[in-house]
PDB file of C-alpha atoms in Angstrom:
ATOM      1  CA  UNK A   1       0.000   0.000   0.000  1.00  0.00           C
ATOM      2  CA  UNK A   2       1.104   3.523  -0.582  1.00  0.00           C
ATOM      3  CA  UNK A   3       2.602   4.678   2.682  1.00  0.00           C
ATOM      4  CA  UNK A   4       0.207   7.578   3.367  1.00  0.00           C
ATOM      5  CA  UNK A   5      -2.488   7.379   0.726  1.00  0.00           C
ATOM      6  CA  UNK A   6      -4.196   4.080   1.499  1.00  0.00           C
ATOM      7  CA  UNK A   7      -3.985   3.317  -2.243  1.00  0.00           C
ATOM      8  CA  UNK A   8      -2.356   0.148  -3.512  1.00  0.00           C
ATOM      9  CA  UNK A   9       1.270   0.614  -4.442  1.00  0.00           C
ATOM     10  CA  UNK A  10       2.393  -0.130  -7.987  1.00  0.00           C
ATOM     11  CA  UNK A  11       3.808  -3.437  -6.703  1.00  0.00           C
ATOM     12  CA  UNK A  12       0.651  -4.331  -4.787  1.00  0.00           C
ATOM     13  CA  UNK A  13      -1.084  -7.676  -5.080  1.00  0.00           C
ATOM     14  CA  UNK A  14      -4.678  -8.876  -4.760  1.00  0.00           C
ATOM     15  CA  UNK A  15      -4.564  -8.558  -0.973  1.00  0.00           C
ATOM     16  CA  UNK A  16      -3.408  -4.960  -1.207  1.00  0.00           C
ATOM     17  CA  UNK A  17      -6.238  -4.229  -3.674  1.00  0.00           C
ATOM     18  CA  UNK A  18      -8.760  -5.963  -1.380  1.00  0.00           C
ATOM     19  CA  UNK A  19      -7.626  -3.943   1.638  1.00  0.00           C
ATOM     20  CA  UNK A  20      -7.625  -0.667  -0.298  1.00  0.00           C
ATOM     21  CA  UNK A  21     -11.132  -1.281  -1.610  1.00  0.00           C
ATOM     22  CA  UNK A  22     -12.673  -2.294   1.707  1.00  0.00           C
ATOM     23  CA  UNK A  23     -10.830   0.350   3.725  1.00  0.00           C
ATOM     24  CA  UNK A  24     -12.824   2.928   1.771  1.00  0.00           C
ATOM     25  CA  UNK A  25     -16.113   1.148   2.527  1.00  0.00           C
ATOM     26  CA  UNK A  26     -15.565   0.051   6.123  1.00  0.00           C
ATOM     27  CA  UNK A  27     -14.103   2.819   8.240  1.00  0.00           C
ATOM     28  CA  UNK A  28     -13.866   0.506  11.259  1.00  0.00           C
ATOM     29  CA  UNK A  29     -11.632  -1.991   9.453  1.00  0.00           C
ATOM     30  CA  UNK A  30      -7.974  -2.008  10.472  1.00  0.00           C
ATOM     31  CA  UNK A  31      -6.132  -2.357   7.139  1.00  0.00           C
ATOM     32  CA  UNK A  32      -3.033  -3.957   8.657  1.00  0.00           C
ATOM     33  CA  UNK A  33      -5.045  -6.600  10.508  1.00  0.00           C
ATOM     34  CA  UNK A  34      -7.206  -7.260   7.450  1.00  0.00           C
ATOM     35  CA  UNK A  35      -4.119  -7.775   5.279  1.00  0.00           C
ATOM     36  CA  UNK A  36      -2.706 -10.202   7.850  1.00  0.00           C
ATOM     37  CA  UNK A  37      -5.990 -12.153   8.095  1.00  0.00           C
ATOM     38  CA  UNK A  38      -6.373 -12.413   4.321  1.00  0.00           C
ATOM     39  CA  UNK A  39      -2.761 -13.511   3.821  1.00  0.00           C
ATOM     40  CA  UNK A  40      -3.114 -16.107   6.590  1.00  0.00           C
ATOM     41  CA  UNK A  41      -6.289 -17.437   4.947  1.00  0.00           C
ATOM     42  CA  UNK A  42      -4.451 -17.783   1.628  1.00  0.00           C
ATOM     43  CA  UNK A  43      -1.542 -19.516   3.350  1.00  0.00           C
ATOM     44  CA  UNK A  44      -3.934 -21.906   5.137  1.00  0.00           C
ATOM     45  CA  UNK A  45      -5.582 -22.842   1.814  1.00  0.00           C
ATOM     46  CA  UNK A  46      -2.185 -23.541   0.241  1.00  0.00           C
ATOM     47  CA  UNK A  47      -1.026 -25.572   3.259  1.00  0.00           C
ATOM     48  CA  UNK A  48      -4.242 -27.628   3.269  1.00  0.00           C
ATOM     49  CA  UNK A  49      -3.877 -28.357  -0.454  1.00  0.00           C
ATOM     50  CA  UNK A  50      -0.223 -29.324   0.000  1.00  0.00           C
ATOM     51  CA  UNK A  51      -1.255 -31.703   2.788  1.00  0.00           C
ATOM     52  CA  UNK A  52      -3.958 -33.271   0.588  1.00  0.00           C
ATOM     53  CA  UNK A  53      -1.489 -33.634  -2.285  1.00  0.00           C
ATOM     54  CA  UNK A  54       1.088 -35.304  -0.023  1.00  0.00           C
ATOM     55  CA  UNK A  55      -1.475 -37.705   1.389  1.00  0.00           C
ATOM     56  CA  UNK A  56      -2.795 -38.485  -2.098  1.00  0.00           C
ATOM     57  CA  UNK A  57       0.727 -39.237  -3.330  1.00  0.00           C
ATOM     58  CA  UNK A  58       1.002 -41.867  -0.590  1.00  0.00           C
ATOM     59  CA  UNK A  59      -2.389 -43.339  -1.524  1.00  0.00           C
ATOM     60  CA  UNK A  60      -4.161 -41.980   1.562  1.00  0.00           C
ATOM     61  CA  UNK A  61      -7.214 -39.767   1.204  1.00  0.00           C
ATOM     62  CA  UNK A  62      -7.642 -36.752   3.476  1.00  0.00           C
ATOM     63  CA  UNK A  63     -10.765 -38.237   5.103  1.00  0.00           C
ATOM     64  CA  UNK A  64      -8.858 -41.459   5.811  1.00  0.00           C
ATOM     65  CA  UNK A  65      -6.100 -39.482   7.463  1.00  0.00           C
ATOM     66  CA  UNK A  66      -8.663 -37.700   9.633  1.00  0.00           C
ATOM     67  CA  UNK A  67     -10.033 -41.021  10.905  1.00  0.00           C
ATOM     68  CA  UNK A  68      -6.525 -42.326  11.645  1.00  0.00           C
ATOM     69  CA  UNK A  69      -5.519 -39.052  13.288  1.00  0.00           C
ATOM     70  CA  UNK A  70      -8.598 -39.124  15.508  1.00  0.00           C
ATOM     71  CA  UNK A  71      -7.700 -42.621  16.695  1.00  0.00           C
ATOM     72  CA  UNK A  72      -4.087 -41.553  17.260  1.00  0.00           C
ATOM     73  CA  UNK A  73      -5.187 -38.552  19.298  1.00  0.00           C
ATOM     74  CA  UNK A  74      -7.215 -40.870  21.536  1.00  0.00           C
ATOM     75  CA  UNK A  75      -3.879 -42.052  22.926  1.00  0.00           C
ATOM     76  CA  UNK A  76      -2.814 -45.582  23.792  1.00  0.00           C
ATOM     77  CA  UNK A  77      -4.211 -48.093  23.021  1.00  0.00           C
ATOM     78  CA  UNK A  78      -5.537 -45.982  20.095  1.00  0.00           C
ATOM     79  CA  UNK A  79      -9.075 -47.305  20.213  1.00  0.00           C
ATOM     80  CA  UNK A  80     -12.548 -45.802  20.135  1.00  0.00           C
ATOM     81  CA  UNK A  81     -16.103 -46.918  19.663  1.00  0.00           C
ATOM     82  CA  UNK A  82     -17.649 -46.178  16.259  1.00  0.00           C
ATOM     83  CA  UNK A  83     -20.159 -43.809  17.860  1.00  0.00           C
ATOM     84  CA  UNK A  84     -17.360 -41.894  19.609  1.00  0.00           C
ATOM     85  CA  UNK A  85     -15.406 -41.661  16.349  1.00  0.00           C
ATOM     86  CA  UNK A  86     -18.496 -40.488  14.468  1.00  0.00           C
ATOM     87  CA  UNK A  87     -19.125 -37.781  17.066  1.00  0.00           C
ATOM     88  CA  UNK A  88     -15.514 -36.590  17.020  1.00  0.00           C
ATOM     89  CA  UNK A  89     -15.477 -36.450  13.220  1.00  0.00           C
ATOM     90  CA  UNK A  90     -18.940 -34.902  12.874  1.00  0.00           C
ATOM     91  CA  UNK A  91     -20.260 -37.852  10.862  1.00  0.00           C
ATOM     92  CA  UNK A  92     -23.346 -40.003  11.031  1.00  0.00           C
ATOM     93  CA  UNK A  93     -22.835 -43.605  12.135  1.00  0.00           C
ATOM     94  CA  UNK A  94     -23.604 -44.787   8.588  1.00  0.00           C
ATOM     95  CA  UNK A  95     -21.093 -42.399   7.006  1.00  0.00           C
ATOM     96  CA  UNK A  96     -18.425 -43.498   9.457  1.00  0.00           C
ATOM     97  CA  UNK A  97     -19.120 -47.169   8.806  1.00  0.00           C
ATOM     98  CA  UNK A  98     -18.619 -46.603   5.076  1.00  0.00           C
ATOM     99  CA  UNK A  99     -15.295 -44.899   5.813  1.00  0.00           C
ATOM    100  CA  UNK A 100     -14.046 -47.603   8.157  1.00  0.00           C
ATOM    101  CA  UNK A 101     -14.423 -50.459   5.658  1.00  0.00           C
ATOM    102  CA  UNK A 102     -11.647 -49.311   3.250  1.00  0.00           C
ATOM    103  CA  UNK A 103      -9.347 -48.546   6.181  1.00  0.00           C
ATOM    104  CA  UNK A 104      -9.922 -52.017   7.566  1.00  0.00           C
ATOM    105  CA  UNK A 105      -9.387 -53.582   4.125  1.00  0.00           C
ATOM    106  CA  UNK A 106      -6.065 -51.708   3.885  1.00  0.00           C
ATOM    107  CA  UNK A 107      -5.014 -53.044   7.299  1.00  0.00           C
ATOM    108  CA  UNK A 108      -4.860 -49.580   8.883  1.00  0.00           C
ATOM    109  CA  UNK A 109      -7.526 -50.332  11.514  1.00  0.00           C
ATOM    110  CA  UNK A 110      -9.242 -53.328  13.014  1.00  0.00           C
ATOM    111  CA  UNK A 111     -12.820 -53.608  14.203  1.00  0.00           C
ATOM    112  CA  UNK A 112     -13.381 -56.113  16.976  1.00  0.00           C
ATOM    113  CA  UNK A 113     -16.134 -56.932  19.424  1.00  0.00           C
ATOM    114  CA  UNK A 114     -15.404 -56.147  23.037  1.00  0.00           C
ATOM    115  CA  UNK A 115     -14.952 -59.225  25.190  1.00  0.00           C
ATOM    116  CA  UNK A 116     -17.270 -58.014  27.960  1.00  0.00           C
ATOM    117  CA  UNK A 117     -20.116 -57.072  25.606  1.00  0.00           C
ATOM    118  CA  UNK A 118     -20.127 -58.685  22.160  1.00  0.00           C
ATOM    119  CA  UNK A 119     -22.645 -56.077  20.941  1.00  0.00           C
ATOM    120  CA  UNK A 120     -20.038 -53.333  21.319  1.00  0.00           C
ATOM    121  CA  UNK A 121     -17.449 -52.780  18.580  1.00  0.00           C
ATOM    122  CA  UNK A 122     -14.033 -51.283  19.137  1.00  0.00           C
ATOM    123  CA  UNK A 123     -12.036 -49.596  16.364  1.00  0.00           C
ATOM    124  CA  UNK A 124      -8.270 -49.865  16.820  1.00  0.00           C
ATOM    125  CA  UNK A 125      -5.419 -48.238  14.966  1.00  0.00           C
ATOM    126  CA  UNK A 126      -2.959 -50.883  13.713  1.00  0.00           C
TER     127      UNK A 126
END
């Protein structure tokens, strides 16, 4: 941005243009904070895409990673009930079940019945 004018400098980018435009419309907006927020949002999008690309290159989908990460975050012994996993991931039980099958087929998780109550299933990270 031009140092005193609030206008984009000749070397400005899309963020500078965004801030200059909205600074004129929203007098309460802090242009420095807005520029930081917008640049962080762009960086977050790029980082998320890089993560997806890396996972994809290893044959792991982002949603699969999220399931595995949720089990890992549960701590040793890295187990959870399907309903607990569904709640933590914001999924329905049916959607989670459909996601667990490919992970189990790939050997990344196991689903077993609990010894004390055979009706209860336990999902375990392998």
